[in-house]
Short mmCIF file of C-alpha atoms and ligand atoms in Angstrom, two decimals:
data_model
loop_
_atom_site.label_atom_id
_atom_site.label_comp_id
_atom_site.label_asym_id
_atom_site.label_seq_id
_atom_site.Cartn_x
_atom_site.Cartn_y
_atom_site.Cartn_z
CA UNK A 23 7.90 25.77 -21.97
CA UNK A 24 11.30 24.17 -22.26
CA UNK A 25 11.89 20.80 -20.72
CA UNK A 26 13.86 20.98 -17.40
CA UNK A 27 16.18 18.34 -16.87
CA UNK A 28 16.94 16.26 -14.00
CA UNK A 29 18.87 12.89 -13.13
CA UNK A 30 16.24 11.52 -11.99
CA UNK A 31 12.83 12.54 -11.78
CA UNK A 32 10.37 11.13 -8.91
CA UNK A 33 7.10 10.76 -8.99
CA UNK A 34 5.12 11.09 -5.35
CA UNK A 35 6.13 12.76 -2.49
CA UNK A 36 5.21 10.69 0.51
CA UNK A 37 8.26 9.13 2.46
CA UNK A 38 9.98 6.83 0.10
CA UNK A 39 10.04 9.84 -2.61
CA UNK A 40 11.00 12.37 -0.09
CA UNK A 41 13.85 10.29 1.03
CA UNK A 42 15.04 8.74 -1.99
CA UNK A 43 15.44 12.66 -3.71
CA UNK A 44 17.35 13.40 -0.08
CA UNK A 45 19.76 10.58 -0.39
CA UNK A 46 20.51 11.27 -3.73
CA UNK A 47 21.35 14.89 -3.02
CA UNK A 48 23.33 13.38 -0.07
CA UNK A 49 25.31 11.41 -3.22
CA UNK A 50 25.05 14.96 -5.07
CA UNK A 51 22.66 14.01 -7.29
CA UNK A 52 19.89 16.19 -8.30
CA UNK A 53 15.91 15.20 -8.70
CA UNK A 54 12.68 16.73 -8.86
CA UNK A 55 9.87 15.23 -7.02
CA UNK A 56 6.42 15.87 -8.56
CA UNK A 57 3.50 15.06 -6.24
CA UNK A 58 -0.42 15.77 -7.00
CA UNK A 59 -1.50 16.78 -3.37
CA UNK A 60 -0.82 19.54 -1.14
CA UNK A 61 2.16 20.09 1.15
CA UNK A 62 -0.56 20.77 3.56
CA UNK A 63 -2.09 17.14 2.76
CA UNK A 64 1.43 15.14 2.57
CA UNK A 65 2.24 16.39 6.25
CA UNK A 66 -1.67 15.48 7.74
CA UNK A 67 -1.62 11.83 6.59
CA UNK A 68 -1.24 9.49 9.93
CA UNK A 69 -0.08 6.19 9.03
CA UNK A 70 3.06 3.91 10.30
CA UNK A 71 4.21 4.23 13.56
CA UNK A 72 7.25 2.11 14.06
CA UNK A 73 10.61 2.26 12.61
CA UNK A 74 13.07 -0.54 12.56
CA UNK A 75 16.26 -0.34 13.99
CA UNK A 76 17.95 -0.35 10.61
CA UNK A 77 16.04 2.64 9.20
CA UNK A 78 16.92 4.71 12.50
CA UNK A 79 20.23 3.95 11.44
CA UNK A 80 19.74 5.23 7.97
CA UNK A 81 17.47 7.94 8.64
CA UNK A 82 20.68 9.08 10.97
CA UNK A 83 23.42 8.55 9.11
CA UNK A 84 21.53 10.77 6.28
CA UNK A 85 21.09 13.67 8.75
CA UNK A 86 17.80 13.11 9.54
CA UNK A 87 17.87 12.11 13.00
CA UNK A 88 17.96 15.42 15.15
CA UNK A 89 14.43 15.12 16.26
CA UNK A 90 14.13 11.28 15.97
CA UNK A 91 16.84 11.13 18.75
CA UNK A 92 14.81 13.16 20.93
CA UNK A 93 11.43 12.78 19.79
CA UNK A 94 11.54 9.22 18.79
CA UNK A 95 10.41 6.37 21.75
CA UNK A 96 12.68 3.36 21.91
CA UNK A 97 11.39 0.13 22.51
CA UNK A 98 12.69 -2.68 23.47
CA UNK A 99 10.33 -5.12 22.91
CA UNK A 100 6.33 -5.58 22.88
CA UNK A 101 3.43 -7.70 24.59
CA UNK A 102 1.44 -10.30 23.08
CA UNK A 103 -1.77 -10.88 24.44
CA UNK A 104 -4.37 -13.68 24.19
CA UNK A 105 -6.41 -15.17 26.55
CA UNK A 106 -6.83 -11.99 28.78
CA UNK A 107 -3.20 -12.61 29.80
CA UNK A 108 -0.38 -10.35 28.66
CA UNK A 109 3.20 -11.66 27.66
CA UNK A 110 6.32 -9.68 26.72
CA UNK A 111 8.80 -10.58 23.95
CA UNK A 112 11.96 -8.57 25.09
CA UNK A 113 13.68 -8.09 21.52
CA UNK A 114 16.66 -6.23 23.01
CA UNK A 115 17.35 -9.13 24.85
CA UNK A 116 16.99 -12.25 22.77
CA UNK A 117 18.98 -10.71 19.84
CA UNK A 118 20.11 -7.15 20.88
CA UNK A 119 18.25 -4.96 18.81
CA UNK A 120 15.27 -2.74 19.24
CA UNK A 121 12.76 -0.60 17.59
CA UNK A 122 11.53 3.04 17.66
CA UNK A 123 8.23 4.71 17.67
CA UNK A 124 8.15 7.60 15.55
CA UNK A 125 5.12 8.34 13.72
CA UNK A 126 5.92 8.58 9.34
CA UNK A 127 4.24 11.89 9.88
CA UNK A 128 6.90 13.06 11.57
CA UNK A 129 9.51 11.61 8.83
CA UNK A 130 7.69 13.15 6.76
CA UNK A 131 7.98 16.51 8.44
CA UNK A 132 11.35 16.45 8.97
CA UNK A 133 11.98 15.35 5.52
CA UNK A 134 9.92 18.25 4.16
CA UNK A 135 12.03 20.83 6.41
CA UNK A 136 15.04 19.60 5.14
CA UNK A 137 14.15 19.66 1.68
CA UNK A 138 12.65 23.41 1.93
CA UNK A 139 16.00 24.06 3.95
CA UNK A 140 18.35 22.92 1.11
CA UNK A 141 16.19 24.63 -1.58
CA UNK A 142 14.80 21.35 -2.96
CA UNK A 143 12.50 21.37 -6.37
CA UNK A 144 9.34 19.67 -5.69
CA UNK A 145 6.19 20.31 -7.65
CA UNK A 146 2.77 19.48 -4.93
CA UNK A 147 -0.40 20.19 -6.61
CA UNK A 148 0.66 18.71 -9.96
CA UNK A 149 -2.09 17.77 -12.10
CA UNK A 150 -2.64 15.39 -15.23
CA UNK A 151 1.43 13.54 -14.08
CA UNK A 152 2.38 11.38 -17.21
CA UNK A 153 5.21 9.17 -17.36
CA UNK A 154 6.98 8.71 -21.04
CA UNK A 155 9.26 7.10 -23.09
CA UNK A 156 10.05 4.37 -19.69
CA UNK A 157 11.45 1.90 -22.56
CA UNK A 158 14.02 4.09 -24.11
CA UNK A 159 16.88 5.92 -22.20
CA UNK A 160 15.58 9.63 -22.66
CA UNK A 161 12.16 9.09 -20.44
CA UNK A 162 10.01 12.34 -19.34
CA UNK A 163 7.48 13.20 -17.10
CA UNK A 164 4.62 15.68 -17.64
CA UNK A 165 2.73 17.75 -16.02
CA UNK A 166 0.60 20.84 -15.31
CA UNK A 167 1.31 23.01 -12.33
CA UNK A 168 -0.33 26.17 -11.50
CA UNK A 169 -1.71 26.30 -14.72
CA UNK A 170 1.56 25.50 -16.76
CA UNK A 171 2.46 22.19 -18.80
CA UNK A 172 5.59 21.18 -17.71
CA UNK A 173 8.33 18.45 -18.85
CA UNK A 174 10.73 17.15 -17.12
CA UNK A 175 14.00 15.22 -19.38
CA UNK A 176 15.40 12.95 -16.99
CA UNK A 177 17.48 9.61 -17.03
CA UNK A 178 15.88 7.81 -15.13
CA UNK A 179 11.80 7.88 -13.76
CA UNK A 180 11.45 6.54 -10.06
CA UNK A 181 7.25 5.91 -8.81
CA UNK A 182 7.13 6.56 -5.27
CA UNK A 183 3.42 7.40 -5.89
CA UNK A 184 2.11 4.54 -3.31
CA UNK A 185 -0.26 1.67 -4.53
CA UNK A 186 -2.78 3.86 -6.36
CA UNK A 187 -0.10 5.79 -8.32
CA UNK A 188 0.49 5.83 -12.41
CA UNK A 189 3.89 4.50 -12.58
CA UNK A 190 3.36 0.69 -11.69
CA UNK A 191 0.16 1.08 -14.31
CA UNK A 192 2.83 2.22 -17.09
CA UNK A 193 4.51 -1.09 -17.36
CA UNK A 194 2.81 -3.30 -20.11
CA UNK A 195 0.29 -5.89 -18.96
CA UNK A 196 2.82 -8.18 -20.51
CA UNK A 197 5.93 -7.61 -18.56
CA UNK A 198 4.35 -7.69 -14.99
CA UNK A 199 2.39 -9.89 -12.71
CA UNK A 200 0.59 -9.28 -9.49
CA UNK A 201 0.43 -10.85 -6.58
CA UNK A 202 -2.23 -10.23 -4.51
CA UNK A 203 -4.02 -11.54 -0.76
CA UNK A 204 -6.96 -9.75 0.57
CA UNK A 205 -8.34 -10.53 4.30
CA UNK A 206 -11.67 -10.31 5.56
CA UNK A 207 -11.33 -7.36 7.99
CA UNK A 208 -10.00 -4.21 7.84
CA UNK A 209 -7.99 -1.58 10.91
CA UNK A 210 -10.37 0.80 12.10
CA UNK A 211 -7.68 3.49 13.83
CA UNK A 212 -7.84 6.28 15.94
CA UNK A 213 -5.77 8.90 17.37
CA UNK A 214 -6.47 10.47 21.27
CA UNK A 215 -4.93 12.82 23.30
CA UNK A 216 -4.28 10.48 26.43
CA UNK A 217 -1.21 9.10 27.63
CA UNK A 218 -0.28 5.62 26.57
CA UNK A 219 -1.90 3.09 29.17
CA UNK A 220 1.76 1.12 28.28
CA UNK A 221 4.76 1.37 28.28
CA UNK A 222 5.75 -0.74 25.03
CA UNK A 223 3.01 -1.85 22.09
CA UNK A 224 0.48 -4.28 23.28
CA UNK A 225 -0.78 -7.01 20.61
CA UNK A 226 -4.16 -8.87 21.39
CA UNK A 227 -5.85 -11.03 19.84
CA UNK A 228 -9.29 -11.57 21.74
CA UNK A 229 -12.45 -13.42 20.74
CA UNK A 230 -14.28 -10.41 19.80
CA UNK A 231 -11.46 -9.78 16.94
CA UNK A 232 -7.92 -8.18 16.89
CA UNK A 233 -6.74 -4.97 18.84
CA UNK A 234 -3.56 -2.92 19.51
CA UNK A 235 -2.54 -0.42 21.35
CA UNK A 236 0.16 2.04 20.60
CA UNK A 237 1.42 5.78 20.72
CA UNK A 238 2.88 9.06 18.79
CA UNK A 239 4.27 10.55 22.20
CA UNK A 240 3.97 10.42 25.63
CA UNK A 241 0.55 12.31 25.57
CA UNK A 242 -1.02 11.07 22.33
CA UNK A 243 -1.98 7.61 21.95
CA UNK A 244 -2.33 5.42 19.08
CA UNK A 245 -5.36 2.41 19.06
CA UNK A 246 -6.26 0.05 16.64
CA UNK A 247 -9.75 -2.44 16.24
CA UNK A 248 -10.73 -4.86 13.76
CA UNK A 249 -13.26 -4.44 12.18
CA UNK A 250 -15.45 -5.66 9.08
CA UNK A 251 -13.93 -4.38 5.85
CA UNK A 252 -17.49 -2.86 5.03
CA UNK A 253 -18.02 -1.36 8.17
CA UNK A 254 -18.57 2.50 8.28
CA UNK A 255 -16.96 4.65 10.84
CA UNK A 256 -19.82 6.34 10.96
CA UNK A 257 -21.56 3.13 12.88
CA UNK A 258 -18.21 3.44 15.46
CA UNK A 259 -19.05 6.41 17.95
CA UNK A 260 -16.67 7.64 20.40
CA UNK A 261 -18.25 5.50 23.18
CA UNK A 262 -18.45 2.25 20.97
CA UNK A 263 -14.77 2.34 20.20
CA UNK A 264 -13.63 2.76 23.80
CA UNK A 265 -16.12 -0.12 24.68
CA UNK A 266 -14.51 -2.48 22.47
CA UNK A 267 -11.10 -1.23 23.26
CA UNK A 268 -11.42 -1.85 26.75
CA UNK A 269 -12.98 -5.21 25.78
CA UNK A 270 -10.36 -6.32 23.68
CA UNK A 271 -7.57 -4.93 25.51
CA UNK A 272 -8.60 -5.59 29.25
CA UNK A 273 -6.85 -7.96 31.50
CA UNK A 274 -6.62 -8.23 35.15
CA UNK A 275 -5.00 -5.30 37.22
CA UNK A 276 -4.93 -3.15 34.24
CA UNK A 277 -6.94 0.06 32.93
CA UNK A 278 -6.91 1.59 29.63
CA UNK A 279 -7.14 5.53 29.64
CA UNK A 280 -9.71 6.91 27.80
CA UNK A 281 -9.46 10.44 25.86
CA UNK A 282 -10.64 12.56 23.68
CA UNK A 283 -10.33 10.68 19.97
CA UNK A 284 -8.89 13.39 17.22
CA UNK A 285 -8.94 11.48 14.62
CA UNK A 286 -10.23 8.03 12.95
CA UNK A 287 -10.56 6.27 10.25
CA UNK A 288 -10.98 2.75 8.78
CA UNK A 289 -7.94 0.97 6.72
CA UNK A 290 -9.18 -2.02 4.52
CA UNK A 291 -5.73 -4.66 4.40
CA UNK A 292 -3.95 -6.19 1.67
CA UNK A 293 -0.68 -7.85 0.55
CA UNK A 294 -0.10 -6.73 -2.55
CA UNK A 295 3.99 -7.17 -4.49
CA UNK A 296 4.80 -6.28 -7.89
CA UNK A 297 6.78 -9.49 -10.02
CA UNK A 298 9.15 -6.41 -10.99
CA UNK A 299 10.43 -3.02 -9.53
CA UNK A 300 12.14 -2.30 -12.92
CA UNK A 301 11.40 -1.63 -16.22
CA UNK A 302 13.18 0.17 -18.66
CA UNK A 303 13.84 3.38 -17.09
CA UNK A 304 11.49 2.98 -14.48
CA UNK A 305 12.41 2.15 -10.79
CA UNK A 306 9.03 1.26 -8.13
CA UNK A 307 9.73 2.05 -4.64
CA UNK A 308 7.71 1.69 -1.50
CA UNK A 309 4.10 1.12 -1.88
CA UNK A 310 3.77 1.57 -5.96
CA UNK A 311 5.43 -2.13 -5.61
CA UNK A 312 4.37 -3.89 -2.83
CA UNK A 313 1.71 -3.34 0.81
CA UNK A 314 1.47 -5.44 3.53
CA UNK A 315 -0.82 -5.54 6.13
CA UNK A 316 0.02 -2.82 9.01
CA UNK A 317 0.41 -5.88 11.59
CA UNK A 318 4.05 -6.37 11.26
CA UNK A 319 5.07 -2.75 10.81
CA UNK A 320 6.43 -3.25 7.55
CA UNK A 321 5.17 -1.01 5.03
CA UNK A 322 7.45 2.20 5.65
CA UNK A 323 10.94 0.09 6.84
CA UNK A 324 9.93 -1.44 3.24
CA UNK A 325 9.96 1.97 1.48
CA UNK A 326 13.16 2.93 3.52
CA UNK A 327 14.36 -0.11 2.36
CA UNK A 328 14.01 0.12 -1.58
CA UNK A 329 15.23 3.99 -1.31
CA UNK A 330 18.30 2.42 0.41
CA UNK A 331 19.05 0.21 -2.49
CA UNK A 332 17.83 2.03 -5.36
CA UNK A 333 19.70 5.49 -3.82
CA UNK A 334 23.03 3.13 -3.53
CA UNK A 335 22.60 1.97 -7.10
CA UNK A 336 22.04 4.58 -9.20
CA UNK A 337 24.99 6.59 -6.86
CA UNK A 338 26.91 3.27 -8.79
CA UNK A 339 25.47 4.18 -11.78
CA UNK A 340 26.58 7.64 -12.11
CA UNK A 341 30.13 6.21 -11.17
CA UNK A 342 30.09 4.13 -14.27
CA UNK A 343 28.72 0.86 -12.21
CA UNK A 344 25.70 -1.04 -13.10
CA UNK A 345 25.37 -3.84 -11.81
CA UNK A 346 23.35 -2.74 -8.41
CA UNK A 347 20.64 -1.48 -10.93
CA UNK A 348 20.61 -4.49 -12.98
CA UNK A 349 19.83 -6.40 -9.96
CA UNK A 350 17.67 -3.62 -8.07
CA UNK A 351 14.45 -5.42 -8.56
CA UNK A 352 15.56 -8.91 -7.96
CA UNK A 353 17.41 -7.62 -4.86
CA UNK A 354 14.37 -5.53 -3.24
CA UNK A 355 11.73 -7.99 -4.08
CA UNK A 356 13.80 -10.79 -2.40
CA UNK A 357 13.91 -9.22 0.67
CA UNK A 358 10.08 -8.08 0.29
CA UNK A 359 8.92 -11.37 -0.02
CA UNK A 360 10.45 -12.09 3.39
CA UNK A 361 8.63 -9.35 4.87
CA UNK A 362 5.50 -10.69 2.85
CA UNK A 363 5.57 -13.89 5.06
CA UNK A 364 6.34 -12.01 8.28
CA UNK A 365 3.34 -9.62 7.50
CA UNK A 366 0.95 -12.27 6.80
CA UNK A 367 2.24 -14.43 9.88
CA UNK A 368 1.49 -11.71 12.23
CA UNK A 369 -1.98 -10.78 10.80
CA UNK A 370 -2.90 -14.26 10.35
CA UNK A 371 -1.86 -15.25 14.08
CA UNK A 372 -3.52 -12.12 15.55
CA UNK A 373 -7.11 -11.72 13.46
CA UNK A 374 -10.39 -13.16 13.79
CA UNK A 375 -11.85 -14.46 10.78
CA UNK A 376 -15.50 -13.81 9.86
CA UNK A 377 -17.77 -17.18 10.37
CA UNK A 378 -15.04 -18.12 13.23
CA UNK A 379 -16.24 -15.99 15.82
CA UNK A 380 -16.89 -18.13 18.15
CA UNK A 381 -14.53 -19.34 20.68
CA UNK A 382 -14.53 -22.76 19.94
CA UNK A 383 -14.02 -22.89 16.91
CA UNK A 384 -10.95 -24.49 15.02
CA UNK A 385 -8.78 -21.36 13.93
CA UNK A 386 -8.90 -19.46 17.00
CA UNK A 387 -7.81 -22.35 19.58
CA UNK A 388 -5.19 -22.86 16.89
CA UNK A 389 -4.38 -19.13 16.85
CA UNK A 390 -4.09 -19.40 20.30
CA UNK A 391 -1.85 -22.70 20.19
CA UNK A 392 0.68 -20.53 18.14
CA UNK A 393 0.98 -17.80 20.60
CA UNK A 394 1.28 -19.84 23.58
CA UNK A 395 4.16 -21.36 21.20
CA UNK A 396 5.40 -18.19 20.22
CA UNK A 397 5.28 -16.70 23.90
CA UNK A 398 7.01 -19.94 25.57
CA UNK A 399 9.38 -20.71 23.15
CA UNK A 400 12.77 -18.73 23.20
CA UNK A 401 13.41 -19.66 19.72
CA UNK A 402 9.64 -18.77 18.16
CA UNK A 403 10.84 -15.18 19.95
CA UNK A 404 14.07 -14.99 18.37
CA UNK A 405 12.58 -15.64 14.69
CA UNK A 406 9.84 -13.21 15.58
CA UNK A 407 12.46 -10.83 17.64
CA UNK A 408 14.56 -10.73 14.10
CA UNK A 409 11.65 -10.06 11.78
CA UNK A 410 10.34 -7.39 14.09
CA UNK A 411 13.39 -5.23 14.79
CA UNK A 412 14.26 -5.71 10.69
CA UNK A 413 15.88 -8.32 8.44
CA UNK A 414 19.74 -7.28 7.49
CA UNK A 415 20.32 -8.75 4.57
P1 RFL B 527 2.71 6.83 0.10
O1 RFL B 527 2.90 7.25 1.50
O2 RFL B 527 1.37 6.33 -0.30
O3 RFL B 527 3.12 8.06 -0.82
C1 RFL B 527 2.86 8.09 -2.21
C2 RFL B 527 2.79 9.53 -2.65
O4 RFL B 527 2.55 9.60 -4.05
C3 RFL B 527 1.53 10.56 -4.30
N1 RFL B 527 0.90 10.23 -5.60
C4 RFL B 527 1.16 10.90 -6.74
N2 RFL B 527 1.96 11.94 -7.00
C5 RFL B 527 1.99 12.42 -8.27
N3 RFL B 527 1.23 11.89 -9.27
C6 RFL B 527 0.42 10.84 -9.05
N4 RFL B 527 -0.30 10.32 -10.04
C7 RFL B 527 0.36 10.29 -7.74
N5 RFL B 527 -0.33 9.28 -7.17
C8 RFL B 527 0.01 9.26 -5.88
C9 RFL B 527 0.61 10.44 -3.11
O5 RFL B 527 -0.21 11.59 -2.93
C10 RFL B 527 1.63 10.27 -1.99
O6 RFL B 527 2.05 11.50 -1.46
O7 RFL B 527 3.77 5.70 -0.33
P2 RFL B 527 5.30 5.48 0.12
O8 RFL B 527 6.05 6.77 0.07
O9 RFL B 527 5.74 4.31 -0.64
O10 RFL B 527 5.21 5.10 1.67
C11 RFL B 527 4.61 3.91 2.10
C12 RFL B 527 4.01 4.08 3.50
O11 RFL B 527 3.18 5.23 3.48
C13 RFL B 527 3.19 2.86 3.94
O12 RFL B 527 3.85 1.67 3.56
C14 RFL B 527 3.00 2.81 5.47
O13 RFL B 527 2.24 3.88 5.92
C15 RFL B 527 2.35 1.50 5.88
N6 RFL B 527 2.06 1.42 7.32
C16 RFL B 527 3.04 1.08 8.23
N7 RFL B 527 4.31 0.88 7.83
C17 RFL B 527 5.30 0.64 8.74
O14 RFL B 527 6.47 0.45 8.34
N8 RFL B 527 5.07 0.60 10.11
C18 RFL B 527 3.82 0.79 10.60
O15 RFL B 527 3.66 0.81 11.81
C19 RFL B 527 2.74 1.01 9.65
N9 RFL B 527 1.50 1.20 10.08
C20 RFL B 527 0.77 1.69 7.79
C21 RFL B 527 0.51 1.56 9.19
C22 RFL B 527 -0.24 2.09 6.92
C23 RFL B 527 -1.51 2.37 7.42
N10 RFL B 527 -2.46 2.83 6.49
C24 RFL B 527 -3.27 3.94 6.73
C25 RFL B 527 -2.42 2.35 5.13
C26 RFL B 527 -0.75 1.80 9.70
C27 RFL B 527 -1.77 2.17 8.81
C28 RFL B 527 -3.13 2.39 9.42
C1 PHB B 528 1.20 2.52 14.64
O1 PHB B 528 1.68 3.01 15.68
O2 PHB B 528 0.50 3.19 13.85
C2 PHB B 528 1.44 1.10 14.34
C3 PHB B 528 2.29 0.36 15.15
C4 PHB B 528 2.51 -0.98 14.86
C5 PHB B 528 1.88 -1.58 13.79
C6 PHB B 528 1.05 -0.84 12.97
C7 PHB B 528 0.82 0.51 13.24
O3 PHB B 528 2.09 -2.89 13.55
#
């Protein structure tokens, strides 16, 4: 088969590669997304939950926002909760800005039906996806797909194939360094069909370990535990998780509504960045360059956030201007690190550590020290506030 050629040719097709391809067309230029699951599989995945107010804005202004305006649940601030007491941090009011919760599946979706809508190329179910030539300016991308070996010429290769993906692994050992933080627990999540017991995100950090509650709509809610990152879900029945839950959750005056759990599963954390988004003709975006741990929300206002640069510089390039790609990766990685600190400052102010379990031990009163700081301090609840809602920078 002949090569097909494409300005750009994007590898993955979860949100960041979805929405870099639509902002491009939006800047009428074409690419091909190439992604090795199913359609079917891309639109199941639950993950992220909360968008900042920044990539509202961007998801808008690209004509994505129809359903986010009415689907989407504004939110002006969220709770913080230690000691069985409950505190609010009202974002909206310490620095005017807010966040929405939308789930990414439902980016996703509406991604996907805009794409199919405009006629968009993307291969799902590719197999054996090679990246080529990244060092030279006429890189390819290869393929099979339903049964066919395909190549795709392109200028320029983007990996939006999340942290397990090829492209990041394509850049020699030499040019690239990784920075990398585990933690000792991992997010066991689940999905019910209940109303949220709350009315904004609650926050806790209890003696038992971390837990959070959130929500997808106003009859589906979304609940988080900490758990051990070897645990099995299979040791976490139905019953268990509610028990803990209502543990972890419970304060005075309050009830958590129980319901029927659809779907769980356990989520091992990591920080994880890239020392470069660029090389040659490659471009990383989203989580092929960097992961955070969920706590701060960060990981898909990060994508958005790369696909925002990277779709505003190569719309420079193609106008003759290169100086936004020349400084892509120092630019996104900048920011990133920012949201690095932010994610770990969350996680680490919120989580139990293993062998510290009991309450009187050092890191947990000191845990505790920080959010009564962070909870009676207007200025600790700006800097949080800002980090929350999204760093403009
Ligand atoms: P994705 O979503 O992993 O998509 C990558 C795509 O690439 C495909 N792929 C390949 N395609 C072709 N060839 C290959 N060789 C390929 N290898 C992989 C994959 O199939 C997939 O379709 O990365 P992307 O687009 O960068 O998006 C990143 C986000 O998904 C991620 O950062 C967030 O989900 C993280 N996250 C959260 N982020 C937030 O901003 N707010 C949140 O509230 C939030 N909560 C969460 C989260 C992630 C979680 N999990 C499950 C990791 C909560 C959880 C529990
Ligand atoms: C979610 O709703 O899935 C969610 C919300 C906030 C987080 C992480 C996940 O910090």
């Amino acid at each position: 088969m002949s090569p097909e050629t494409t300005p750009v040719a994007i590898i993955g097709a979860g949100p960041a590669g979805l929405l870099l391809s639509w902002a491009l067309r939006d800047a009428g230029i074409n690419s091909i997304v190439v992604e090795n699951r199913s359609q079917e599989y891309v639109l199941a995945r639950i993950r992220a939950g909360v968008l900042e107010q920044g990539s509202v804005e961007y998801l808008t202004r690209l004509g994505l926002g129809d359903r986010l305006k009415v689907e989407g649940m504004e939110h002006d601030g969220i709770y913080l909760q230690y000691g069985g007491e409950r505190h609010r941090v009202d974002f909206n009011d310490l620095i005017g800005r807010t966040v929405t919760v939308y789930g990414q599946q439902q980016v996703v979706k509406d991604l996907v039906a805009a794409h199919e809508g405009a006629g968009s190329t993307i291969y799902y179910e590719a197999t054996d996806v090679a990246v080529h030539d990244l060092e030279s300016a006429t890189p390819s991308v290869t393929f099979v797909y339903d049964g066919e070996q395909h190549t795709l010429a392109a200028d320029f290769v983007v990996g939006a194939d999340g942290f397990h993906g090829i492209c990041r692994a394509s850049i020699p050992a030499s040019a690239l360094t990784l920075f990398d933080r585990s933690y000792p627990f991992a997010w066991l999540g689940i999905l019910a069909d209940v109303a949220p017991s709350t009315d904004e995100l609650i926050y806790a950090l209890h003696e038992d370990g971390f837990a959070m509650h959130s929500m997808r709509s106003p009859e589906v809610s979304r609940l988080y535990l900490q758990v051990d990152p070897g645990d099995d879900i299979a040791n976490w029945s139905d019953e268990r998780i509610w028990q803990a839950l209502q543990t972890r959750l419970g304060v005075a005056g309050w009830t958590l509504a129980e319901g029927a759990i659809t779907d769980k599963s356990i989520t091992p954390m990591r920080s994880f960045v890239a020392s470069t988004l660029a090389h040659g003709s490659l471009f990383l975006v989203g989580d092929a360059g960097h992961i955070v741990p969920p706590t701060g929300a960060k990981g898909l206002n990060s994508a958005i956030s790369d696909v925002t640069q990277l779709a505003e510089a190569l719309t420079a390039h193609y106008k003759n201007d290169d100086a936004l790609l020349g400084r892509y990766s120092e630019t996104a990685l900048a920011r990133q690190w920012r949201v690095q600190q932010f994610s770990r400052w969350m996680t680490d102010m919120l989580h139990r550590s293993p062998g510290d379990l009991q309450s009187d031990r050092f890191d947990y009163r000191s845990q505790v020290g920080q959010l009564d700081y962070v909870t009676h301090s207007a200025f600790a609840q700006r800097m949080l506030a800002e980090q929350y809602t999204g760093l403009r920078l």
